[in-house]
Amino acid sequence: MIFKILLIILIAAPVIAFAAISYGKMLAFIREKNNIEKARLARARVESGKEAKSRTENRKAEKRTKNKGKKDKKDKKEKKDKKEKRR
């Protein structure tokens, strides 16, 4: 009876050890995979932030050029009005 228990323990011990080692490797792999995914997402967030900044800068530049054109038209009208008043 004791020999059967010892035999079972001798067979089960390496199997349990192998399972524990495999489980540890699997967890390490998953952890590394998650770290890579987090880094990729962070990089994408930074890049999208840069794109958003450049988009807002482009919009501001477009507004400046549009406003500049409007100001030029107003200046021309004012000059014409002044010339007409002088006459």
PDB file of C-alpha atoms in Angstrom:
ATOM      1  CA  MET A   1       0.000   0.000   0.000  1.00  0.00           C
ATOM      2  CA  ILE A   2       2.733   2.454   0.934  1.00  0.00           C
ATOM      3  CA  PHE A   3       4.629   1.559  -2.225  1.00  0.00           C
ATOM      4  CA  LYS A   4       1.594   2.401  -4.363  1.00  0.00           C
ATOM      5  CA  ILE A   5       1.311   5.838  -2.722  1.00  0.00           C
ATOM      6  CA  LEU A   6       5.031   6.483  -3.196  1.00  0.00           C
ATOM      7  CA  LEU A   7       4.782   5.365  -6.808  1.00  0.00           C
ATOM      8  CA  ILE A   8       1.876   7.739  -7.436  1.00  0.00           C
ATOM      9  CA  ILE A   9       3.781  10.604  -5.780  1.00  0.00           C
ATOM     10  CA  LEU A  10       6.905   9.853  -7.838  1.00  0.00           C
ATOM     11  CA  ILE A  11       4.876   9.909 -11.044  1.00  0.00           C
ATOM     12  CA  ALA A  12       2.734  12.922 -10.089  1.00  0.00           C
ATOM     13  CA  ALA A  13       5.578  15.155  -8.842  1.00  0.00           C
ATOM     14  CA  PRO A  14       7.317  15.619 -12.232  1.00  0.00           C
ATOM     15  CA  VAL A  15       3.961  16.090 -13.964  1.00  0.00           C
ATOM     16  CA  ILE A  16       2.955  18.800 -11.481  1.00  0.00           C
ATOM     17  CA  ALA A  17       6.382  20.450 -11.767  1.00  0.00           C
ATOM     18  CA  PHE A  18       6.177  20.430 -15.567  1.00  0.00           C
ATOM     19  CA  ALA A  19       2.663  21.908 -15.421  1.00  0.00           C
ATOM     20  CA  ALA A  20       3.819  24.653 -13.039  1.00  0.00           C
ATOM     21  CA  ILE A  21       6.767  25.547 -15.275  1.00  0.00           C
ATOM     22  CA  SER A  22       4.564  25.583 -18.371  1.00  0.00           C
ATOM     23  CA  TYR A  23       1.973  27.736 -16.601  1.00  0.00           C
ATOM     24  CA  GLY A  24       4.679  30.210 -15.539  1.00  0.00           C
ATOM     25  CA  LYS A  25       5.980  30.450 -19.104  1.00  0.00           C
ATOM     26  CA  MET A  26       2.441  30.976 -20.395  1.00  0.00           C
ATOM     27  CA  LEU A  27       1.847  33.797 -17.909  1.00  0.00           C
ATOM     28  CA  ALA A  28       5.161  35.430 -18.855  1.00  0.00           C
ATOM     29  CA  PHE A  29       4.237  35.219 -22.537  1.00  0.00           C
ATOM     30  CA  ILE A  30       0.823  36.784 -21.897  1.00  0.00           C
ATOM     31  CA  ARG A  31       2.381  39.540 -19.772  1.00  0.00           C
ATOM     32  CA  GLU A  32       4.905  40.355 -22.509  1.00  0.00           C
ATOM     33  CA  LYS A  33       2.180  40.311 -25.146  1.00  0.00           C
ATOM     34  CA  ASN A  34       0.095  42.751 -23.071  1.00  0.00           C
ATOM     35  CA  ASN A  35       3.095  45.054 -22.598  1.00  0.00           C
ATOM     36  CA  ILE A  36       3.685  45.125 -26.355  1.00  0.00           C
ATOM     37  CA  GLU A  37       0.004  45.883 -26.960  1.00  0.00           C
ATOM     38  CA  LYS A  38       0.030  48.687 -24.361  1.00  0.00           C
ATOM     39  CA  ALA A  39       3.125  50.211 -25.968  1.00  0.00           C
ATOM     40  CA  ARG A  40       1.504  50.051 -29.402  1.00  0.00           C
ATOM     41  CA  LEU A  41      -1.660  51.721 -28.119  1.00  0.00           C
ATOM     42  CA  ALA A  42       0.345  54.430 -26.354  1.00  0.00           C
ATOM     43  CA  ARG A  43       2.303  55.089 -29.554  1.00  0.00           C
ATOM     44  CA  ALA A  44      -0.945  55.299 -31.523  1.00  0.00           C
ATOM     45  CA  ARG A  45      -2.394  57.708 -28.946  1.00  0.00           C
ATOM     46  CA  VAL A  46       0.651  59.969 -29.235  1.00  0.00           C
ATOM     47  CA  GLU A  47       0.534  59.882 -33.032  1.00  0.00           C
ATOM     48  CA  SER A  48      -3.190  60.643 -33.100  1.00  0.00           C
ATOM     49  CA  GLY A  49      -2.537  63.531 -30.715  1.00  0.00           C
ATOM     50  CA  LYS A  50       0.087  64.889 -33.097  1.00  0.00           C
ATOM     51  CA  GLU A  51      -2.335  64.511 -35.986  1.00  0.00           C
ATOM     52  CA  ALA A  52      -5.024  66.305 -34.012  1.00  0.00           C
ATOM     53  CA  LYS A  53      -2.626  69.139 -33.243  1.00  0.00           C
ATOM     54  CA  SER A  54      -1.606  69.432 -36.873  1.00  0.00           C
ATOM     55  CA  ARG A  55      -5.280  69.400 -37.922  1.00  0.00           C
ATOM     56  CA  THR A  56      -6.112  72.223 -35.511  1.00  0.00           C
ATOM     57  CA  GLU A  57      -3.064  74.158 -36.666  1.00  0.00           C
ATOM     58  CA  ASN A  58      -4.173  73.712 -40.271  1.00  0.00           C
ATOM     59  CA  ARG A  59      -7.659  74.954 -39.405  1.00  0.00           C
ATOM     60  CA  LYS A  60      -6.219  77.978 -37.630  1.00  0.00           C
ATOM     61  CA  ALA A  61      -4.011  78.733 -40.623  1.00  0.00           C
ATOM     62  CA  GLU A  62      -6.998  78.445 -42.963  1.00  0.00           C
ATOM     63  CA  LYS A  63      -9.013  80.816 -40.785  1.00  0.00           C
ATOM     64  CA  ARG A  64      -6.120  83.291 -40.739  1.00  0.00           C
ATOM     65  CA  THR A  65      -5.874  83.285 -44.513  1.00  0.00           C
ATOM     66  CA  LYS A  66      -9.652  83.628 -44.872  1.00  0.00           C
ATOM     67  CA  ASN A  67      -9.740  86.477 -42.359  1.00  0.00           C
ATOM     68  CA  LYS A  68      -6.792  88.112 -44.060  1.00  0.00           C
ATOM     69  CA  GLY A  69      -8.668  88.040 -47.359  1.00  0.00           C
ATOM     70  CA  LYS A  70     -11.706  89.608 -45.689  1.00  0.00           C
ATOM     71  CA  LYS A  71      -9.543  92.293 -44.104  1.00  0.00           C
ATOM     72  CA  ASP A  72      -7.952  93.066 -47.456  1.00  0.00           C
ATOM     73  CA  LYS A  73     -11.405  93.503 -48.998  1.00  0.00           C
ATOM     74  CA  LYS A  74     -12.463  95.771 -46.129  1.00  0.00           C
ATOM     75  CA  ASP A  75      -9.281  97.822 -46.493  1.00  0.00           C
ATOM     76  CA  LYS A  76      -9.889  98.234 -50.219  1.00  0.00           C
ATOM     77  CA  LYS A  77     -13.481  99.333 -49.602  1.00  0.00           C
ATOM     78  CA  GLU A  78     -12.346 101.822 -46.959  1.00  0.00           C
ATOM     79  CA  LYS A  79      -9.727 103.251 -49.323  1.00  0.00           C
ATOM     80  CA  LYS A  80     -12.327 103.617 -52.067  1.00  0.00           C
ATOM     81  CA  ASP A  81     -14.719 105.328 -49.651  1.00  0.00           C
ATOM     82  CA  LYS A  82     -12.008 107.745 -48.538  1.00  0.00           C
ATOM     83  CA  LYS A  83     -11.134 108.579 -52.141  1.00  0.00           C
ATOM     84  CA  GLU A  84     -14.798 109.191 -52.965  1.00  0.00           C
ATOM     85  CA  LYS A  85     -15.196 111.437 -49.916  1.00  0.00           C
ATOM     86  CA  ARG A  86     -12.169 113.488 -50.989  1.00  0.00           C
ATOM     87  CA  ARG A  87     -13.695 114.100 -54.400  1.00  0.00           C
TER      88      ARG A  87
END
